[in-house]
Coordinates of C-alpha atoms in Angstrom, one line a residue:
Chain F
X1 CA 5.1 -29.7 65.2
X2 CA 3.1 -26.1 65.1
X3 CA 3.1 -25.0 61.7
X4 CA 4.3 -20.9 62.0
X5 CA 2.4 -20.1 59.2
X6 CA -0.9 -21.3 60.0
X7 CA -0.8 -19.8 63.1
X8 CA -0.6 -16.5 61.2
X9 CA -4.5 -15.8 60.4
X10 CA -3.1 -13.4 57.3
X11 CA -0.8 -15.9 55.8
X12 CA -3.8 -18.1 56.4
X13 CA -6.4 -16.3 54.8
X14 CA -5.0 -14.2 52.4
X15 CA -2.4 -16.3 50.9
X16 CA -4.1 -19.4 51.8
X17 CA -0.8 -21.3 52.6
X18 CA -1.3 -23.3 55.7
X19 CA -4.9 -23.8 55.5
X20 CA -4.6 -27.4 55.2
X21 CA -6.3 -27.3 52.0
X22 CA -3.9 -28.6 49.4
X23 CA -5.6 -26.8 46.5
X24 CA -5.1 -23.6 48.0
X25 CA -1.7 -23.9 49.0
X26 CA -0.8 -25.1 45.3
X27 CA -3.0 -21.9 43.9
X28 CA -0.9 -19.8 46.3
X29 CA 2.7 -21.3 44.9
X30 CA 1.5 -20.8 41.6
X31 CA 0.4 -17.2 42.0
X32 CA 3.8 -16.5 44.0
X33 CA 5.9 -18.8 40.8
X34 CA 3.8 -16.0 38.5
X35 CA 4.8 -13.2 40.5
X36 CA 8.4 -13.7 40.2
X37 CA 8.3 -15.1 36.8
X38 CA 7.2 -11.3 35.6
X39 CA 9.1 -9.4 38.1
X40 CA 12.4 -11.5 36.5
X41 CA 11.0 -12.6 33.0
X42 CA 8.4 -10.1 32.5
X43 CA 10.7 -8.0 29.7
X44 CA 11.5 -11.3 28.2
X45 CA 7.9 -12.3 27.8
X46 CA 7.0 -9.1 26.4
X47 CA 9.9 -9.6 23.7
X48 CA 8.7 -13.2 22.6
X49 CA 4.5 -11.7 22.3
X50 CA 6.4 -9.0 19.8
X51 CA 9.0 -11.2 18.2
X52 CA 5.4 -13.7 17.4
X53 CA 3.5 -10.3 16.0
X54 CA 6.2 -9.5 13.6
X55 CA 7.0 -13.3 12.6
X56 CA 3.3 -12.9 11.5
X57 CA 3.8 -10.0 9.6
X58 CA 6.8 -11.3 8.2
X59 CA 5.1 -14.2 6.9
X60 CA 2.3 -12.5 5.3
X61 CA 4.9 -10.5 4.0
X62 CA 6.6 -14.0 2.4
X63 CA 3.3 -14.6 1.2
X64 CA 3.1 -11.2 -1.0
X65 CA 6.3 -11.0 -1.9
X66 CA 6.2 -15.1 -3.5
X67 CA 2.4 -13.6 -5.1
X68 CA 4.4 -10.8 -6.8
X69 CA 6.9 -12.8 -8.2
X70 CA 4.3 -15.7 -9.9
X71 CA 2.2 -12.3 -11.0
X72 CA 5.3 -11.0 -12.9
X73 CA 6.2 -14.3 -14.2
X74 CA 3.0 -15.5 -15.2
X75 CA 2.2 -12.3 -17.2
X76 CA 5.4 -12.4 -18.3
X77 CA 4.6 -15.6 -20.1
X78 CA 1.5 -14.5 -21.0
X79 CA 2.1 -11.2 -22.7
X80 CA 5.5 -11.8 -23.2
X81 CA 5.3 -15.4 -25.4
X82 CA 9.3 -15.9 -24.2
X83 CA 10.7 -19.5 -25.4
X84 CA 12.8 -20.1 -22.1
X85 CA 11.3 -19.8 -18.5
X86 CA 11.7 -16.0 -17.4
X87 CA 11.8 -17.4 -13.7
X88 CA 15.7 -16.7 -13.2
X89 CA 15.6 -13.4 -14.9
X90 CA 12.9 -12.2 -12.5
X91 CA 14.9 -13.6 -9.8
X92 CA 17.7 -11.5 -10.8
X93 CA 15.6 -8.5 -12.0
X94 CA 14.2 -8.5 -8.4
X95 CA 17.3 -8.0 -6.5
X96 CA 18.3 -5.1 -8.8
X97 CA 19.4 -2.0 -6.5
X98 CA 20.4 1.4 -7.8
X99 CA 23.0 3.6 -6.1
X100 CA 22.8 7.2 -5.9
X101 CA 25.4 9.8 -6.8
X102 CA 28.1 10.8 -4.0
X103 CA 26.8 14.0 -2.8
X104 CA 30.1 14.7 -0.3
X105 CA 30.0 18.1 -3.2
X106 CA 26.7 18.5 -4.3
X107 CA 27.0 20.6 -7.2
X108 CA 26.2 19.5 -10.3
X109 CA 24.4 15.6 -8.0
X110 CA 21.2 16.8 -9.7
X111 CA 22.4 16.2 -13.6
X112 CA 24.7 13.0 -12.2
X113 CA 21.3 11.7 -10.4
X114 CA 19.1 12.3 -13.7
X115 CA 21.5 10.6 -15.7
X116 CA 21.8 7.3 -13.3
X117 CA 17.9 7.5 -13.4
X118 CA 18.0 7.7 -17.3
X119 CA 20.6 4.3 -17.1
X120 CA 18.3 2.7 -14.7
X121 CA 15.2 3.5 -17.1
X122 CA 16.8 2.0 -19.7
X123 CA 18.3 -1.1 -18.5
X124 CA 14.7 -1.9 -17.3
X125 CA 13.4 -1.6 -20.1
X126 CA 15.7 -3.8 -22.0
X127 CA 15.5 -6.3 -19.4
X128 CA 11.6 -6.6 -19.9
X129 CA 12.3 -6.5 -23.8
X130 CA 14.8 -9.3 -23.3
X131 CA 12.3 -11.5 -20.8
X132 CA 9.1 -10.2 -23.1
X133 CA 10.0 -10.4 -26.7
X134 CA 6.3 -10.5 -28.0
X135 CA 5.4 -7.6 -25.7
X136 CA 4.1 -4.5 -27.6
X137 CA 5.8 -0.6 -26.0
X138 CA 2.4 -0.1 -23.6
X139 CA 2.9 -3.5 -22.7
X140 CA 6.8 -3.4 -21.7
X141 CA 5.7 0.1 -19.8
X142 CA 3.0 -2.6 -17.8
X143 CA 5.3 -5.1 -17.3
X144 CA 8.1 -3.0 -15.9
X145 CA 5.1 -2.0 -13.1
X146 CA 4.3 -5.3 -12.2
X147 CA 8.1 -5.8 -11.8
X148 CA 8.7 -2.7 -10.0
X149 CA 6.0 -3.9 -7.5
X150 CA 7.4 -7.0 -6.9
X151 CA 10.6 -5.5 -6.5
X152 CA 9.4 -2.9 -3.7
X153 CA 7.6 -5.9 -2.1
X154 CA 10.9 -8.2 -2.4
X155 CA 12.8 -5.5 -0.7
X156 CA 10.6 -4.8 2.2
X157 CA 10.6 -8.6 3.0
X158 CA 14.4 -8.6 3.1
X159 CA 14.4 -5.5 5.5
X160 CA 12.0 -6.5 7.5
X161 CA 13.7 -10.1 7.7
X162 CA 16.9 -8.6 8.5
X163 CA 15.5 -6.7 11.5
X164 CA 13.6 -9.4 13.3
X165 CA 16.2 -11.9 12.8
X166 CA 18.8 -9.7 13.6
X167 CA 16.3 -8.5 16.9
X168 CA 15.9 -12.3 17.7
X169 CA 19.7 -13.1 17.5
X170 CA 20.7 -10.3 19.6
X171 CA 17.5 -10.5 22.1
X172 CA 17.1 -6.6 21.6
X173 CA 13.9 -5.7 22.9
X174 CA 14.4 -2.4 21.6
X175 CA 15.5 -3.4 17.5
X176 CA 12.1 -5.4 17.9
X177 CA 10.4 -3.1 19.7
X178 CA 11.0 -0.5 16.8
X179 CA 10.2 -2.9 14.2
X180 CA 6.9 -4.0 15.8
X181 CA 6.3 -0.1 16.2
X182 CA 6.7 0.8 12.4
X183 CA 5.0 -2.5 11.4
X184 CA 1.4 -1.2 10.5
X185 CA 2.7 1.1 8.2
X186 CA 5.3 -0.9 6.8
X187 CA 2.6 -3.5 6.1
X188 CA -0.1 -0.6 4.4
X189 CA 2.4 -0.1 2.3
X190 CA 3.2 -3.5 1.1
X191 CA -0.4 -4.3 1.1
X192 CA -0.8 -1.4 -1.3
X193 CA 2.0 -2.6 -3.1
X194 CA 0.8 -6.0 -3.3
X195 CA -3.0 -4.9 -4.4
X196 CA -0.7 -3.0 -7.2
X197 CA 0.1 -6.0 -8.7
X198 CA -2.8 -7.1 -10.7
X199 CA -3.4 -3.6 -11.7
X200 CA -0.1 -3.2 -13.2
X201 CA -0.1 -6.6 -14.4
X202 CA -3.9 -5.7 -16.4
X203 CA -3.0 -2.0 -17.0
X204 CA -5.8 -0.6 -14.7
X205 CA -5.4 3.0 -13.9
X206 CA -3.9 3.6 -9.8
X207 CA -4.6 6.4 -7.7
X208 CA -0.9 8.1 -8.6
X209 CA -3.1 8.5 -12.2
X210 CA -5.0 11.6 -10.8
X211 CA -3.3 14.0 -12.3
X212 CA -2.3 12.9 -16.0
X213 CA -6.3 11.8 -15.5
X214 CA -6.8 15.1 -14.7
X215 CA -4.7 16.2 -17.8
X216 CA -6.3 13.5 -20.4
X217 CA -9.6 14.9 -19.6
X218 CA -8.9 18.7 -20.1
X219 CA -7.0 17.4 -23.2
X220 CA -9.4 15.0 -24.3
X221 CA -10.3 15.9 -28.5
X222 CA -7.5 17.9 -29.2
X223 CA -4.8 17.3 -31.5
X224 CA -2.0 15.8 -29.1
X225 CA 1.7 16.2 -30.1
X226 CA 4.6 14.2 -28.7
X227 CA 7.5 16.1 -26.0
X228 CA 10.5 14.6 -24.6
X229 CA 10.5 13.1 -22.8
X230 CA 7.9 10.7 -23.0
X231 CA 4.7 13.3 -22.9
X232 CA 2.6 14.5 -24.7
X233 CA 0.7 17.6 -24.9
X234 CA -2.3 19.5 -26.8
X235 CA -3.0 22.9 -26.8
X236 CA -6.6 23.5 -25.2
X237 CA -8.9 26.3 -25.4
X238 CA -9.7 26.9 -21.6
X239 CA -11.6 30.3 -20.3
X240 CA -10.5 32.4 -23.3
X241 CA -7.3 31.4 -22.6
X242 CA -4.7 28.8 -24.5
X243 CA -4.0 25.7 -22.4
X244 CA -0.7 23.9 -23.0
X245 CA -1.8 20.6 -21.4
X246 CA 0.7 18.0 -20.8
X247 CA 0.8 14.6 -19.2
X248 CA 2.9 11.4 -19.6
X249 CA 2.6 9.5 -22.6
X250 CA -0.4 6.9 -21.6
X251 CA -1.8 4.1 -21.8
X252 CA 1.1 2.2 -20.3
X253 CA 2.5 2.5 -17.2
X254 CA 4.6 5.7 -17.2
X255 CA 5.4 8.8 -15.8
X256 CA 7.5 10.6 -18.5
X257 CA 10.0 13.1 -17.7
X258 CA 7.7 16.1 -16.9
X259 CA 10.7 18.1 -15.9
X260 CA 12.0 18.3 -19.5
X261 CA 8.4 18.8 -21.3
X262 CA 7.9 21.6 -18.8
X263 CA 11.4 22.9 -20.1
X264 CA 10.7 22.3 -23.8
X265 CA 7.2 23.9 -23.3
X266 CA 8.3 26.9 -21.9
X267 CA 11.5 27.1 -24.5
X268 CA 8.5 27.1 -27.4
X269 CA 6.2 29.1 -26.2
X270 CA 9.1 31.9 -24.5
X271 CA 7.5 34.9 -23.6
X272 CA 3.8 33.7 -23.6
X273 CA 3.1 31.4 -20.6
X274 CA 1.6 33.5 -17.3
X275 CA 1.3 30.1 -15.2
X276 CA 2.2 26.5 -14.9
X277 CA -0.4 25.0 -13.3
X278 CA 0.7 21.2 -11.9
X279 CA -2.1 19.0 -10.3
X280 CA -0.9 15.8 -8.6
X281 CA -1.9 13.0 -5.8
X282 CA -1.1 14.3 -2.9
X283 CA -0.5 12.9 0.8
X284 CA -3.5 13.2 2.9
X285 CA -3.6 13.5 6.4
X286 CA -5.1 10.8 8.6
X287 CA -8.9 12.3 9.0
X288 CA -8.6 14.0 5.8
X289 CA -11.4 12.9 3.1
X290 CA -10.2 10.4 0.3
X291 CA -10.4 12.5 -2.6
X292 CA -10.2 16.2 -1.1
X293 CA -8.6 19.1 -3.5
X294 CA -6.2 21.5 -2.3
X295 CA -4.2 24.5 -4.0
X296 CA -1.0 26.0 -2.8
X297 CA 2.0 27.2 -4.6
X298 CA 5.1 25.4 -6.1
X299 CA 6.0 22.5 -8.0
X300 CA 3.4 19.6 -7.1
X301 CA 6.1 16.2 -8.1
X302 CA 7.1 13.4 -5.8
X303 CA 10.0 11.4 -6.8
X304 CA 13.5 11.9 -6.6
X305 CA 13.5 15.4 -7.4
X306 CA 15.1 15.6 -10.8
X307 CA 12.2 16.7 -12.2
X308 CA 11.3 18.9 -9.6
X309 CA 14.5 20.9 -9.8
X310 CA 14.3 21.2 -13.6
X311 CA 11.1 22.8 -13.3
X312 CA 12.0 25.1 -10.5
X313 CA 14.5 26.1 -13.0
X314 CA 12.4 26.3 -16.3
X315 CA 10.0 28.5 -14.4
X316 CA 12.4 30.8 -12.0
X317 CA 14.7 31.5 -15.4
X318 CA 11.2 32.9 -16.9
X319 CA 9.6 34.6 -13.5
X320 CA 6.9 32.7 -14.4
X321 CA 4.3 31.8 -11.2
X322 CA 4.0 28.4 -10.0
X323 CA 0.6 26.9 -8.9
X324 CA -0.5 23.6 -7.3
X325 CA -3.6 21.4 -7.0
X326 CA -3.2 18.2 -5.2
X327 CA -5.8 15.7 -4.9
X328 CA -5.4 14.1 -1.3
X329 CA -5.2 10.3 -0.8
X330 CA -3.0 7.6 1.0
X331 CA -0.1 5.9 0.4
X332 CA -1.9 2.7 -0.3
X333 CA -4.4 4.0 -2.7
X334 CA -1.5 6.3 -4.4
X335 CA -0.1 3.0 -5.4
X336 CA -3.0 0.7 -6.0
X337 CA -5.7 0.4 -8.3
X338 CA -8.0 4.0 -8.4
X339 CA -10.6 4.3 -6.1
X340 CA -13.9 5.7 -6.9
X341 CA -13.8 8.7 -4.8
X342 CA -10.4 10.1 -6.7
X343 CA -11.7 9.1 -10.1
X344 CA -15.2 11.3 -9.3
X345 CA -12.5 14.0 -7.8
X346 CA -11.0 14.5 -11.1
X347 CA -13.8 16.9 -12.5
X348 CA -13.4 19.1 -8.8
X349 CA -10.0 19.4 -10.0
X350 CA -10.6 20.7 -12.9
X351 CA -13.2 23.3 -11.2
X352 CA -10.7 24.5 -9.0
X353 CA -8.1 24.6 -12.0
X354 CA -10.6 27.0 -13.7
X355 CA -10.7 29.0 -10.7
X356 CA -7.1 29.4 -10.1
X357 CA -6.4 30.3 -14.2
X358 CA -9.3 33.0 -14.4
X359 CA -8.0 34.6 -10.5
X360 CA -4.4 34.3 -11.7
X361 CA -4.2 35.0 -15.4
X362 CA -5.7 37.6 -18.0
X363 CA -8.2 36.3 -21.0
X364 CA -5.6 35.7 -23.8
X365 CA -2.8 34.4 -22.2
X366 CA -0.6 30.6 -22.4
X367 CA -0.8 28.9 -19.6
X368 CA 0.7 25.2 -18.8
X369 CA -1.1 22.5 -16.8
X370 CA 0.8 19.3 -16.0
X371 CA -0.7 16.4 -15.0
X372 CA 1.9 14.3 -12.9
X373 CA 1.6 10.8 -12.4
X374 CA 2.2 7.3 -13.7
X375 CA -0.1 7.5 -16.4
X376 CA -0.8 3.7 -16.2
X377 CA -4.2 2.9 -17.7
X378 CA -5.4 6.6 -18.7
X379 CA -4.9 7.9 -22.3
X380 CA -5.2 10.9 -24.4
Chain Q
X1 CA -3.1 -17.8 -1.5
X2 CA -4.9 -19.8 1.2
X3 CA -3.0 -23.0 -0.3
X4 CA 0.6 -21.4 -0.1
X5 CA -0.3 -20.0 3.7
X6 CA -0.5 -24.0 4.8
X7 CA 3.0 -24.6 2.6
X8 CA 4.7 -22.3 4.4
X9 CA 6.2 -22.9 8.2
X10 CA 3.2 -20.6 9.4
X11 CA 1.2 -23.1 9.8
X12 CA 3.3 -25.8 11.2
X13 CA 3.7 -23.3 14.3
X14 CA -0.1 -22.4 14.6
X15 CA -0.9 -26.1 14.2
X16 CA 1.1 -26.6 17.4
X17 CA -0.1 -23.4 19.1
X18 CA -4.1 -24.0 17.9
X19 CA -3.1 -28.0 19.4
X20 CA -2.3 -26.0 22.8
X21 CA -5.6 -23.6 22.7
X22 CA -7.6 -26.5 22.3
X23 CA -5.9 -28.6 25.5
X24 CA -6.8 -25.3 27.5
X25 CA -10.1 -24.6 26.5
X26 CA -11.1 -28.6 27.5
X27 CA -9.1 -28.4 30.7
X28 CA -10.8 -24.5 31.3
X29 CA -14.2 -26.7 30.9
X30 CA -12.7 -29.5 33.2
X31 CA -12.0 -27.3 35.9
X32 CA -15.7 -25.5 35.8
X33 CA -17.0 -28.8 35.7
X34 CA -14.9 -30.5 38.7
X35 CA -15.5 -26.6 40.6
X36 CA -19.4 -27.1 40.0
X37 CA -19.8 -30.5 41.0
X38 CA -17.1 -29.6 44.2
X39 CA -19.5 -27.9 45.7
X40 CA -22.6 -30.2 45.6
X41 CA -20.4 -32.5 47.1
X42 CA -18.5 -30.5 49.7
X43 CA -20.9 -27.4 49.9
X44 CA -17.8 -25.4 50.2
X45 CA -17.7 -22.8 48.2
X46 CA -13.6 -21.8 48.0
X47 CA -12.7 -24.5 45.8
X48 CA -15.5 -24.2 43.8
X49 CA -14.9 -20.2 43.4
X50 CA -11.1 -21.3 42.4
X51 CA -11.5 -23.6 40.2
X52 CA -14.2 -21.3 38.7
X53 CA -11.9 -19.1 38.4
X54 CA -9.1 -20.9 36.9
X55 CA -11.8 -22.4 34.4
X56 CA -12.7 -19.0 33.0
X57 CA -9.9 -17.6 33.1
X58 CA -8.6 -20.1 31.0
X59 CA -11.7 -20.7 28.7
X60 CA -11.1 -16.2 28.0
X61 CA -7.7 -16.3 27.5
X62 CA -7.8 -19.8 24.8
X63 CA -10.8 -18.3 23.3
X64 CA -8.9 -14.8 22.6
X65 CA -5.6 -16.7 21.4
X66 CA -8.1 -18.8 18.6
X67 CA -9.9 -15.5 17.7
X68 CA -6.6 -14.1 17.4
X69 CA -5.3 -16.8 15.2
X70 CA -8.6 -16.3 13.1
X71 CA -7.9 -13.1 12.8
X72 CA -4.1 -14.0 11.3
X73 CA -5.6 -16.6 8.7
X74 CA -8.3 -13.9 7.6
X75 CA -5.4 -11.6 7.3
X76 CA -3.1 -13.7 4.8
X77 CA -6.0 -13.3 2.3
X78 CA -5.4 -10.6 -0.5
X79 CA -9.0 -9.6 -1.8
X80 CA -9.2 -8.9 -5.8
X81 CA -11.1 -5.7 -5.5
X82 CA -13.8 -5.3 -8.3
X83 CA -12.9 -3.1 -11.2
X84 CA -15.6 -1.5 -13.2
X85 CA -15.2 0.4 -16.5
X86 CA -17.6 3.7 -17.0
X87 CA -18.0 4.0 -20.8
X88 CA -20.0 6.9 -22.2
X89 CA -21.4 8.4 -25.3
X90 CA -20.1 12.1 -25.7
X91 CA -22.8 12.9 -28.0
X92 CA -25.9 11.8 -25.9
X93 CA -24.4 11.8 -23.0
X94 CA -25.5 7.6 -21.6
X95 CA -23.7 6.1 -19.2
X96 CA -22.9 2.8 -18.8
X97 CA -20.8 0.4 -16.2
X98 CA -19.3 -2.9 -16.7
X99 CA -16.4 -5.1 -15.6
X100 CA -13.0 -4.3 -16.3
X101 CA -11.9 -6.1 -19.5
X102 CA -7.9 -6.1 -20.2
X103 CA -6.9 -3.9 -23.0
X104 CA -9.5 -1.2 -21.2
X105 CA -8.0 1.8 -20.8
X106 CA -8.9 5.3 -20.3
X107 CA -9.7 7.7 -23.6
X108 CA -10.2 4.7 -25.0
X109 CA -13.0 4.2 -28.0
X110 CA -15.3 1.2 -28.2
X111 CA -18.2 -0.4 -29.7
X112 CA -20.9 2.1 -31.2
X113 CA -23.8 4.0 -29.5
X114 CA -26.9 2.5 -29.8
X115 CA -28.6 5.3 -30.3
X116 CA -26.3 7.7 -31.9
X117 CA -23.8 5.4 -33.4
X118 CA -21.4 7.7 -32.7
X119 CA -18.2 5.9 -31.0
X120 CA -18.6 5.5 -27.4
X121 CA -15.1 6.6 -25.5
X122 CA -14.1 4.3 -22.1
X123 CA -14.3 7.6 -19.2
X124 CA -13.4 6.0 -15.8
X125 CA -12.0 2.9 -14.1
X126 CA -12.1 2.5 -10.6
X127 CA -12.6 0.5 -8.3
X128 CA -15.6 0.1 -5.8
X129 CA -14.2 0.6 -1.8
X130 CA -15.0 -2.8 0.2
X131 CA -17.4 -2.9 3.0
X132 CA -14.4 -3.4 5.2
X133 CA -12.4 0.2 3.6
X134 CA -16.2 2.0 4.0
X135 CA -16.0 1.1 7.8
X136 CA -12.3 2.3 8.3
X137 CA -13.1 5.4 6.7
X138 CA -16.1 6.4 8.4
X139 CA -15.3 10.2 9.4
X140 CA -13.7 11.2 12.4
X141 CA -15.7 12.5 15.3
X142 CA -13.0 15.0 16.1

């Protein structure tokens, strides 16, 4: 019987069916079976290579999140002396969520916010008292940091869980597609987060400490008095001027209540301050040099914005003007253990501070500089 | 770290996946081999260019899956950076760097100068950037 196809000289040569040689024709089928495998399952395919990536990243993400909990629980034990394992109450501390005010009417959500914040503070506190009882006040400060950490690095396990689990049970590309996408920065942060741990856990300063180290070195000598809420503050002779210089109350890890000291400040010394000066870590830019000082105008404070608005206040009530200096790094160093380059930055900082009092302010006059920051590791 | 990575179902999938790699990298080997020796036999030189192909095809792809799988263990290691403690005399200004100890802090004032025998005051604690964080950061051409 005449075989059609090997009487075709392309189907011969080019696909190499009906040569006669067996190899061939079974290289052929296979290259044809791949074909239509990716024309059909190609989408598929491309699902289980992602669903692998972020089952990586998920595990690495196990990994961290089991290292912050034996960091917390061993120094726990360590600092702590506690006569019962603390295992189950860092279990339970670690699942412990906050929920912010209803803002359906959002007047008044800033003094409802601060006082849930204020609760929050507190329970902490008493929690690590409770787990710690041998632990000293810098050391409960430390020890709520290392828990914090763990916590953030609990919680970004459990979303990142819920995603690819709930991506693999559905077979959405696109849930894991967007999970895979965000991935590298989830996992910078984490790693951050997980770097964080020992230098909470040893009360080693971390890059959010620019600005109360900043603060401690302007301050540095002086007589320092006590603010609410948790800061303290000296007044410095800077350029023939009177510096109030405030920071959070160091060396354990805390960030105070600037928004209150700020208040208090400006309530003692009505009438006098020209400027509030804040320096703090700010976000850099990808490209942008570890490290890099820049000044703009405003109040210079991350978190949720209590203190922010309480400042805003203090200084719009008074007219006074509002400077920034921001000392540029990442997420992941903000969060981790100081690098170098920000610790060297801190005396540019306080160059550009000059610059901005002696521009902005005549010889003679009050002016406030805040360092914001958790003031983990840095004195006064 | 590297102890918990093999407790953990991670490495009961790569053992099965790294079990694989290794299958295709022999049989990628094989195939060179038989594709070789096919054509000093036959003097043909199809076969040989397919199964030539097949072999290194298959020896590039198991050889980037078992990079790539180095390349996950590496990852699953957290380095402790080094943290050093700057502390200096105010009076005579000397500067001097040692390891981190716990309890160092900031501001805070230590053994005597030993010159001055003033108190010497703790000024900075960092930590070093790696090698690896040196590369990453090198500055953009653009």
């Amino acid at each position: 019987m005449i075989n059609p196809l090997a009487q075709s000289p392309i189907f011969t040569n080019q696909f190499g069916i009906g040569s006669g040689d067996p190899v061939l024709t079974i290289l052929s089928l296979l290259s044809y079976l791949f074909i239509f495998v990716f024309i059909f399952y190609g989408q598929r395919i491309q699902m289980y290579v992602m669903i692998r990536e972020v089952e990586n990243s998920l595990f690495k993400l196990k990994l961290m999140k089991e290292e912050g909990r034996k960091t917390a629980v061993e120094t726990i034990k360590e600092i702590g002396k506690p006569t019962t394992d603390p295992s189950s109450k860092v279990d339970r501390y670690l699942d412990y969520f906050t929920i912010s005010p209803q803002n359906m009417d959002p007047a008044g959500i800033v003094n409802k916010l601060d006082h849930i914040l204020d609760v929050r503070d507190q329970r902490m506190k008493d929690e690590v008292k409770l787990m710690a009882p041998a632990s000293d006040e810098v050391q409960v400060y430390n020890l709520e940091n290392t828990l914090e950490a763990a916590m953030a690095l609990n919680f970004i396990y459990k979303v990142v869980r819920h995603y690819y689990l709930q991506g693999k049970k559905t077979l959405s590309l696109y849930t894991i597609m967007q999970l895979q996408m965000i991935l590298p920065m989830v996992m910078k942060e984490a790693e951050a987060y997980a770097s964080a741990l020992k230098a909470f856990a040893y009360g080693q300063p971390i890059g959010d400490g620019a600005g109360p180290l900043i603060a401690a070195r302007i301050m540095h000598g002086q007589e320092v008095h006590k603010i609410p809420k948790d800061c303290v503050y000296a007044e410095v002779p800077f350029e023939n001027r009177t510096a109030l210089v405030m920071k959070a109350e160091g060396p354990g890890g805390n960030v105070g209540k600037p928004g209150e000291a700020v208040q208090y400040l400006l309530e003692e010394y009505k009438g006098k301050v020209t400027a509030v000066v804040m320096i703090d870590a700010g976000l850099k830019l990808e490209g942008e040099a570890l490290g890099e000082i820049a000044e703009g105008i405003g109040a210079a404070i991350g978190g949720p914005g209590v203190d922010q608005f309480k400042i805003e206040e203090a200084v719009v009530e008074q007219k006074i003007p509002l400077y920034a200096v921001i000392i540029k790094e990442d997420i992941g160093d903000a969060v981790s253990m100081m690098r170098k380059e920000i610790s060297d930055a801190a005396d540019k900082a306080i160059e550009r501070i000059r610059e901005v009092i002696k521009e902005r302010t005549q010889e003679g006059d009050h002016v406030v500089i805040v360092g914001v920051g958790n003031t983990i590791g840095v004195g006064q | 770290m590297t102890n918990q990575a093999n407790s953990t179902g991670a490495n009961k999938i790569s053992t099965l996946v790294m079990a694989a790699i290794y299958i295709t990298l022999i049989l990628s080997i094989v195939a060179i081999g038989v594709g070789i020796a096919a054509f000093y036999e036959t003097g043909t030189y199809e076969v040989t260019l397919y199964l030539l192909a097949i072999g290194f095809i298959a020896m590039a792809l198991s050889g980037y899956y078992l990079l790539q799988s180095r390349k996950h263990t590496a990852n699953l290691k957290i380095e402790a950076p080094k943290i050093l403690t700057t502390i200096e005399c105010v009076k005579c200004s000397i500067k001097t760097t040692r390891d981190f100890q716990r309890g160092d802090y900031v501001y805070k004032e230590i053994e005597k100068c030993s010159k001055c025998e003033d108190m010497q005051v703790i000024t900075a604690i960092y930590r070093e950037p790696t090698a690896k964080e040196k590369e990453k950061e090198k500055p953009a051409a653009v």
